[in-house]
Tab-separated table of N, CA and C in Angstrom:
chain	number	residue	atom	x	y	z
U	25	MET	N	-144.945	-60.827	-2.888
U	25	MET	CA	-145.046	-61.738	-1.758
U	25	MET	C	-143.814	-61.633	-0.861
U	26	VAL	N	-142.621	-61.652	-1.459
U	26	VAL	CA	-141.393	-61.564	-0.671
U	26	VAL	C	-141.325	-60.220	0.044
U	27	ALA	N	-141.752	-59.149	-0.609
U	27	ALA	CA	-141.747	-57.830	0.019
U	27	ALA	C	-142.675	-57.804	1.228
U	28	ALA	N	-143.817	-58.451	1.135
U	28	ALA	CA	-144.749	-58.516	2.265
U	28	ALA	C	-144.139	-59.293	3.419
U	29	ILE	N	-143.452	-60.387	3.112
U	29	ILE	CA	-142.784	-61.179	4.146
U	29	ILE	C	-141.691	-60.350	4.793
U	30	GLN	N	-140.907	-59.646	3.981
U	30	GLN	CA	-139.828	-58.821	4.507
U	30	GLN	C	-140.380	-57.745	5.433
U	31	ASP	N	-141.486	-57.125	5.058
U	31	ASP	CA	-142.109	-56.113	5.905
U	31	ASP	C	-142.549	-56.703	7.234
U	32	GLN	N	-143.186	-57.865	7.205
U	32	GLN	CA	-143.687	-58.479	8.430
U	32	GLN	C	-142.552	-58.880	9.360
U	33	VAL	N	-141.508	-59.516	8.822
U	33	VAL	CA	-140.377	-59.918	9.655
U	33	VAL	C	-139.585	-58.690	10.086
U	34	GLY	N	-139.440	-57.727	9.196
U	34	GLY	CA	-138.704	-56.512	9.513
U	34	GLY	C	-139.333	-55.714	10.637
U	35	ASN	N	-140.658	-55.721	10.724
U	35	ASN	CA	-141.340	-55.016	11.807
U	35	ASN	C	-140.939	-55.552	13.168
U	36	LEU	N	-140.647	-56.838	13.244
U	36	LEU	CA	-140.248	-57.432	14.516
U	36	LEU	C	-138.917	-56.887	15.009
U	37	THR	N	-138.029	-56.549	14.084
U	37	THR	CA	-136.680	-56.149	14.479
U	37	THR	C	-136.549	-54.664	14.762
U	38	ASN	N	-137.545	-53.880	14.430
U	38	ASN	CA	-137.443	-52.443	14.661
U	38	ASN	C	-137.182	-52.112	16.120
U	39	GLN	N	-137.726	-52.888	17.030
U	39	GLN	CA	-137.530	-52.630	18.451
U	39	GLN	C	-136.103	-52.935	18.901
U	40	TYR	N	-135.354	-53.705	18.111
U	40	TYR	CA	-133.992	-54.082	18.480
U	40	TYR	C	-132.943	-53.270	17.738
U	41	GLY	N	-133.350	-52.403	16.892
U	41	GLY	CA	-132.405	-51.598	16.137
U	41	GLY	C	-132.761	-51.605	14.668
U	42	ASN	N	-132.874	-50.432	14.138
U	42	ASN	CA	-133.250	-50.294	12.740
U	42	ASN	C	-132.185	-50.894	11.841
U	43	GLY	N	-132.604	-51.598	10.831
U	43	GLY	CA	-131.671	-52.133	9.863
U	43	GLY	C	-131.020	-53.439	10.229
U	44	LEU	N	-131.499	-54.137	11.244
U	44	LEU	CA	-130.904	-55.422	11.627
U	44	LEU	C	-131.000	-56.412	10.474
U	45	ILE	N	-132.124	-56.422	9.792
U	45	ILE	CA	-132.304	-57.347	8.671
U	45	ILE	C	-131.759	-56.705	7.399
U	46	GLN	N	-130.827	-57.417	6.751
U	46	GLN	CA	-130.243	-56.938	5.501
U	46	GLN	C	-130.975	-57.487	4.284
U	47	ASN	N	-131.422	-58.734	4.373
U	47	ASN	CA	-131.997	-59.390	3.205
U	47	ASN	C	-132.852	-60.570	3.662
U	48	ILE	N	-133.854	-60.880	2.876
U	48	ILE	CA	-134.682	-62.056	3.138
U	48	ILE	C	-134.824	-62.823	1.834
U	49	GLN	N	-134.595	-64.132	1.911
U	49	GLN	CA	-134.775	-64.997	0.749
U	49	GLN	C	-135.797	-66.067	1.105
U	50	ALA	N	-136.794	-66.184	0.269
U	50	ALA	CA	-137.841	-67.184	0.481
U	50	ALA	C	-137.725	-68.265	-0.578
U	51	ASN	N	-137.641	-69.513	-0.129
U	51	ASN	CA	-137.661	-70.655	-1.040
U	51	ASN	C	-138.977	-71.378	-0.776
U	52	PHE	N	-139.958	-71.083	-1.594
U	52	PHE	CA	-141.293	-71.625	-1.371
U	52	PHE	C	-141.348	-73.123	-1.622
U	53	ARG	N	-140.544	-73.594	-2.544
U	53	ARG	CA	-140.549	-75.022	-2.873
U	53	ARG	C	-140.085	-75.869	-1.688
U	54	SER	N	-139.016	-75.423	-1.014
U	54	SER	CA	-138.502	-76.195	0.120
U	54	SER	C	-139.098	-75.733	1.447
U	55	GLY	N	-139.862	-74.642	1.434
U	55	GLY	CA	-140.461	-74.146	2.667
U	55	GLY	C	-139.451	-73.510	3.600
U	56	ARG	N	-138.386	-72.909	3.018
U	56	ARG	CA	-137.316	-72.327	3.838
U	56	ARG	C	-137.276	-70.814	3.657
U	57	LEU	N	-137.166	-70.124	4.787
U	57	LEU	CA	-136.989	-68.680	4.800
U	57	LEU	C	-135.606	-68.403	5.372
U	58	THR	N	-134.789	-67.662	4.627
U	58	THR	CA	-133.450	-67.306	5.088
U	58	THR	C	-133.416	-65.808	5.323
U	59	VAL	N	-133.030	-65.417	6.538
U	59	VAL	CA	-132.961	-64.014	6.920
U	59	VAL	C	-131.497	-63.667	7.167
U	60	LYS	N	-130.997	-62.692	6.418
U	60	LYS	CA	-129.616	-62.232	6.590
U	60	LYS	C	-129.644	-60.991	7.470
U	61	ILE	N	-128.889	-61.039	8.565
U	61	ILE	CA	-128.864	-59.940	9.524
U	61	ILE	C	-127.479	-59.299	9.533
U	62	ASN	N	-127.400	-58.081	10.039
U	62	ASN	CA	-126.089	-57.447	10.142
U	62	ASN	C	-125.454	-57.784	11.490
U	63	ASP	N	-124.267	-57.290	11.706
U	63	ASP	CA	-123.502	-57.679	12.890
U	63	ASP	C	-124.015	-57.079	14.192
U	64	SER	N	-125.021	-56.219	14.148
U	64	SER	CA	-125.583	-55.707	15.401
U	64	SER	C	-126.283	-56.816	16.188
U	65	TRP	N	-126.547	-57.963	15.543
U	65	TRP	CA	-127.063	-59.155	16.242
U	65	TRP	C	-126.167	-59.482	17.430
U	66	TYR	N	-124.862	-59.382	17.227
U	66	TYR	CA	-123.895	-59.767	18.252
U	66	TYR	C	-123.859	-58.787	19.420
U	67	ASP	N	-124.459	-57.610	19.256
U	67	ASP	CA	-124.535	-56.629	20.337
U	67	ASP	C	-125.761	-56.839	21.222
U	68	LEU	N	-126.699	-57.669	20.784
U	68	LEU	CA	-127.911	-57.934	21.563
U	68	LEU	C	-127.601	-58.878	22.717
U	69	SER	N	-128.349	-58.734	23.797
U	69	SER	CA	-128.205	-59.662	24.920
U	69	SER	C	-128.701	-61.045	24.498
U	70	GLU	N	-128.305	-62.051	25.245
U	70	GLU	CA	-128.745	-63.419	24.955
U	70	GLU	C	-130.269	-63.511	24.968
U	71	ALA	N	-130.883	-62.858	25.947
U	71	ALA	CA	-132.347	-62.891	26.050
U	71	ALA	C	-132.998	-62.253	24.822
U	72	ARG	N	-132.445	-61.144	24.352
U	72	ARG	CA	-133.017	-60.483	23.175
U	72	ARG	C	-132.785	-61.293	21.910
U	73	GLN	N	-131.618	-61.941	21.804
U	73	GLN	CA	-131.376	-62.823	20.660
U	73	GLN	C	-132.409	-63.946	20.645
U	74	ASN	N	-132.635	-64.547	21.817
U	74	ASN	CA	-133.624	-65.624	21.919
U	74	ASN	C	-135.010	-65.136	21.522
U	75	GLN	N	-135.392	-63.979	22.052
U	75	GLN	CA	-136.719	-63.440	21.784
U	75	GLN	C	-136.890	-63.111	20.303
U	76	LEU	N	-135.900	-62.456	19.727
U	76	LEU	CA	-135.980	-62.085	18.320
U	76	LEU	C	-136.056	-63.320	17.428
U	77	ALA	N	-135.200	-64.304	17.681
U	77	ALA	CA	-135.206	-65.536	16.883
U	77	ALA	C	-136.542	-66.260	17.020
U	78	SER	N	-137.080	-66.290	18.230
U	78	SER	CA	-138.365	-66.951	18.463
U	78	SER	C	-139.496	-66.242	17.721
U	79	GLU	N	-139.502	-64.918	17.774
U	79	GLU	CA	-140.536	-64.158	17.079
U	79	GLU	C	-140.424	-64.333	15.568
U	80	MET	N	-139.191	-64.379	15.062
U	80	MET	CA	-139.001	-64.597	13.627
U	80	MET	C	-139.497	-65.986	13.225
U	81	LEU	N	-139.239	-66.982	14.075
U	81	LEU	CA	-139.718	-68.337	13.798
U	81	LEU	C	-141.243	-68.374	13.786
U	82	ASP	N	-141.867	-67.736	14.771
U	82	ASP	CA	-143.331	-67.685	14.809
U	82	ASP	C	-143.887	-67.047	13.541
U	83	ARG	N	-143.272	-65.955	13.124
U	83	ARG	CA	-143.739	-65.267	11.920
U	83	ARG	C	-143.520	-66.129	10.680
U	84	ALA	N	-142.360	-66.777	10.594
U	84	ALA	CA	-142.075	-67.649	9.442
U	84	ALA	C	-143.094	-68.784	9.367
U	85	ARG	N	-143.394	-69.378	10.507
U	85	ARG	CA	-144.365	-70.479	10.523
U	85	ARG	C	-145.764	-69.991	10.167
U	86	SER	N	-146.113	-68.790	10.609
U	86	SER	CA	-147.438	-68.260	10.273
U	86	SER	C	-147.564	-68.001	8.773
U	87	LEU	N	-146.425	-67.873	8.104
U	87	LEU	CA	-146.407	-67.682	6.653
U	87	LEU	C	-146.172	-68.998	5.913
U	88	ASP	N	-146.315	-70.109	6.644
U	88	ASP	CA	-146.207	-71.467	6.089
U	88	ASP	C	-144.802	-71.886	5.680
U	89	PHE	N	-143.778	-71.278	6.290
U	89	PHE	CA	-142.417	-71.766	6.085
U	89	PHE	C	-142.116	-72.793	7.166
U	90	ARG	N	-141.548	-73.919	6.754
U	90	ARG	CA	-141.217	-74.982	7.707
U	90	ARG	C	-139.851	-74.781	8.344
U	91	ARG	N	-138.973	-74.079	7.637
U	91	ARG	CA	-137.608	-73.892	8.126
U	91	ARG	C	-137.229	-72.417	8.076
U	92	LEU	N	-136.503	-72.003	9.106
U	92	LEU	CA	-135.977	-70.646	9.172
U	92	LEU	C	-134.487	-70.734	9.424
U	93	GLU	N	-133.716	-70.011	8.641
U	93	GLU	CA	-132.278	-69.900	8.855
U	93	GLU	C	-131.938	-68.426	8.966
U	94	ILE	N	-131.140	-68.086	9.982
U	94	ILE	CA	-130.673	-66.719	10.162
U	94	ILE	C	-129.169	-66.733	9.950
U	95	THR	N	-128.690	-65.910	9.008
U	95	THR	CA	-127.262	-65.828	8.719
U	95	THR	C	-126.770	-64.408	8.961
U	96	ASP	N	-125.452	-64.294	9.237
U	96	ASP	CA	-124.886	-62.960	9.426
U	96	ASP	C	-124.376	-62.409	8.099
U	97	SER	N	-123.759	-61.243	8.143
U	97	SER	CA	-123.338	-60.567	6.913
U	97	SER	C	-122.255	-61.325	6.156
U	98	GLN	N	-121.542	-62.240	6.832
U	98	GLN	CA	-120.528	-63.061	6.176
U	98	GLN	C	-121.102	-64.390	5.678
U	99	GLY	N	-122.390	-64.620	5.898
U	99	GLY	CA	-123.028	-65.848	5.458
U	99	GLY	C	-122.959	-66.980	6.466
U	100	THR	N	-122.443	-66.706	7.661
U	100	THR	CA	-122.365	-67.713	8.716
U	100	THR	C	-123.757	-67.982	9.272
U	101	LEU	N	-124.104	-69.251	9.412
U	101	LEU	CA	-125.391	-69.620	9.992
U	101	LEU	C	-125.373	-69.281	11.479
U	102	VAL	N	-126.213	-68.346	11.877
U	102	VAL	CA	-126.271	-67.852	13.250
U	102	VAL	C	-127.310	-68.619	14.057
U	103	ALA	N	-128.438	-68.927	13.437
U	103	ALA	CA	-129.524	-69.631	14.123
U	103	ALA	C	-130.353	-70.370	13.082
U	104	ARG	N	-131.015	-71.429	13.544
U	104	ARG	CA	-131.872	-72.208	12.651
U	104	ARG	C	-133.067	-72.717	13.427
U	105	SER	N	-134.091	-73.058	12.694
U	105	SER	CA	-135.283	-73.619	13.325
U	105	SER	C	-134.970	-75.028	13.820
U	106	PRO	N	-135.700	-75.477	14.843
U	106	PRO	CA	-135.438	-76.806	15.405
U	106	PRO	C	-135.992	-77.916	14.519
U	107	ILE	N	-135.339	-79.054	14.575
U	107	ILE	CA	-135.871	-80.255	13.928
U	107	ILE	C	-136.829	-80.934	14.895
U	108	VAL	N	-136.439	-80.950	16.161
U	108	VAL	CA	-137.273	-81.481	17.238
U	108	VAL	C	-137.416	-80.370	18.272
U	109	GLY	N	-138.595	-80.142	18.753
U	109	GLY	CA	-138.814	-79.105	19.746
U	109	GLY	C	-139.403	-77.858	19.122
U	110	THR	N	-139.436	-76.799	19.923
U	110	THR	CA	-140.097	-75.577	19.480
U	110	THR	C	-139.205	-74.347	19.525
U	111	GLU	N	-138.027	-74.446	20.119
U	111	GLU	CA	-137.154	-73.283	20.291
U	111	GLU	C	-136.115	-73.210	19.184
U	112	MET	N	-135.809	-71.992	18.749
U	112	MET	CA	-134.752	-71.787	17.760
U	112	MET	C	-133.421	-72.272	18.331
U	113	ILE	N	-132.568	-72.787	17.465
U	113	ILE	CA	-131.228	-73.221	17.834
U	113	ILE	C	-130.286	-72.072	17.490
U	114	ILE	N	-129.706	-71.456	18.516
U	114	ILE	CA	-128.772	-70.351	18.313
U	114	ILE	C	-127.368	-70.942	18.238
U	115	LEU	N	-126.709	-70.748	17.119
U	115	LEU	CA	-125.383	-71.320	16.901
U	115	LEU	C	-124.265	-70.330	17.210
U	116	HIS	N	-124.516	-69.036	17.009
U	116	HIS	CA	-123.502	-68.006	17.261
U	116	HIS	C	-124.139	-66.835	17.990
U	117	ARG	N	-123.651	-66.579	19.187
U	117	ARG	CA	-124.118	-65.422	19.950
U	117	ARG	C	-123.137	-64.263	19.851
U	118	SER	N	-121.883	-64.581	19.576
U	118	SER	CA	-120.876	-63.543	19.370
U	118	SER	C	-120.174	-63.826	18.053
U	119	SER	N	-119.521	-62.826	17.521
U	119	SER	CA	-118.881	-62.995	16.215
U	119	SER	C	-117.588	-63.791	16.303
U	120	GLN	N	-117.119	-64.087	17.522
U	120	GLN	CA	-115.839	-64.759	17.660
U	120	GLN	C	-115.916	-66.254	17.869
U	121	SER	N	-116.964	-66.753	18.500
U	121	SER	CA	-116.969	-68.187	18.777
U	121	SER	C	-118.389	-68.742	18.779
U	122	PRO	N	-118.540	-70.000	18.376
U	122	PRO	CA	-119.859	-70.637	18.427
U	122	PRO	C	-120.238	-70.963	19.860
U	123	THR	N	-121.545	-71.133	20.107
U	123	THR	CA	-122.037	-71.432	21.454
U	123	THR	C	-122.306	-72.912	21.641
U	124	LEU	N	-121.716	-73.755	20.807
U	124	LEU	CA	-121.976	-75.197	20.891
U	124	LEU	C	-121.364	-75.813	22.103
């Protein structure tokens, strides 16, 4: 099941650079999908980061996950699903500073 999820989410990132996704962890009990990405995330434009995060959220929801967390290679939370609304919350667009 996790391999199928990884394949589906991984297909979304191929257009942005091979190997962006390093690892995927699924917690079925809490309904949370955690996607670990490499630092090439920080090389993407803001628009591409938004698009990629949105597509990952759509895919996670289609697989019945209520929450999506995207972390970088150091474990920093880069983006998370919204509590209210429909758009992903991007917390880090560059490796040096948060976008809060």
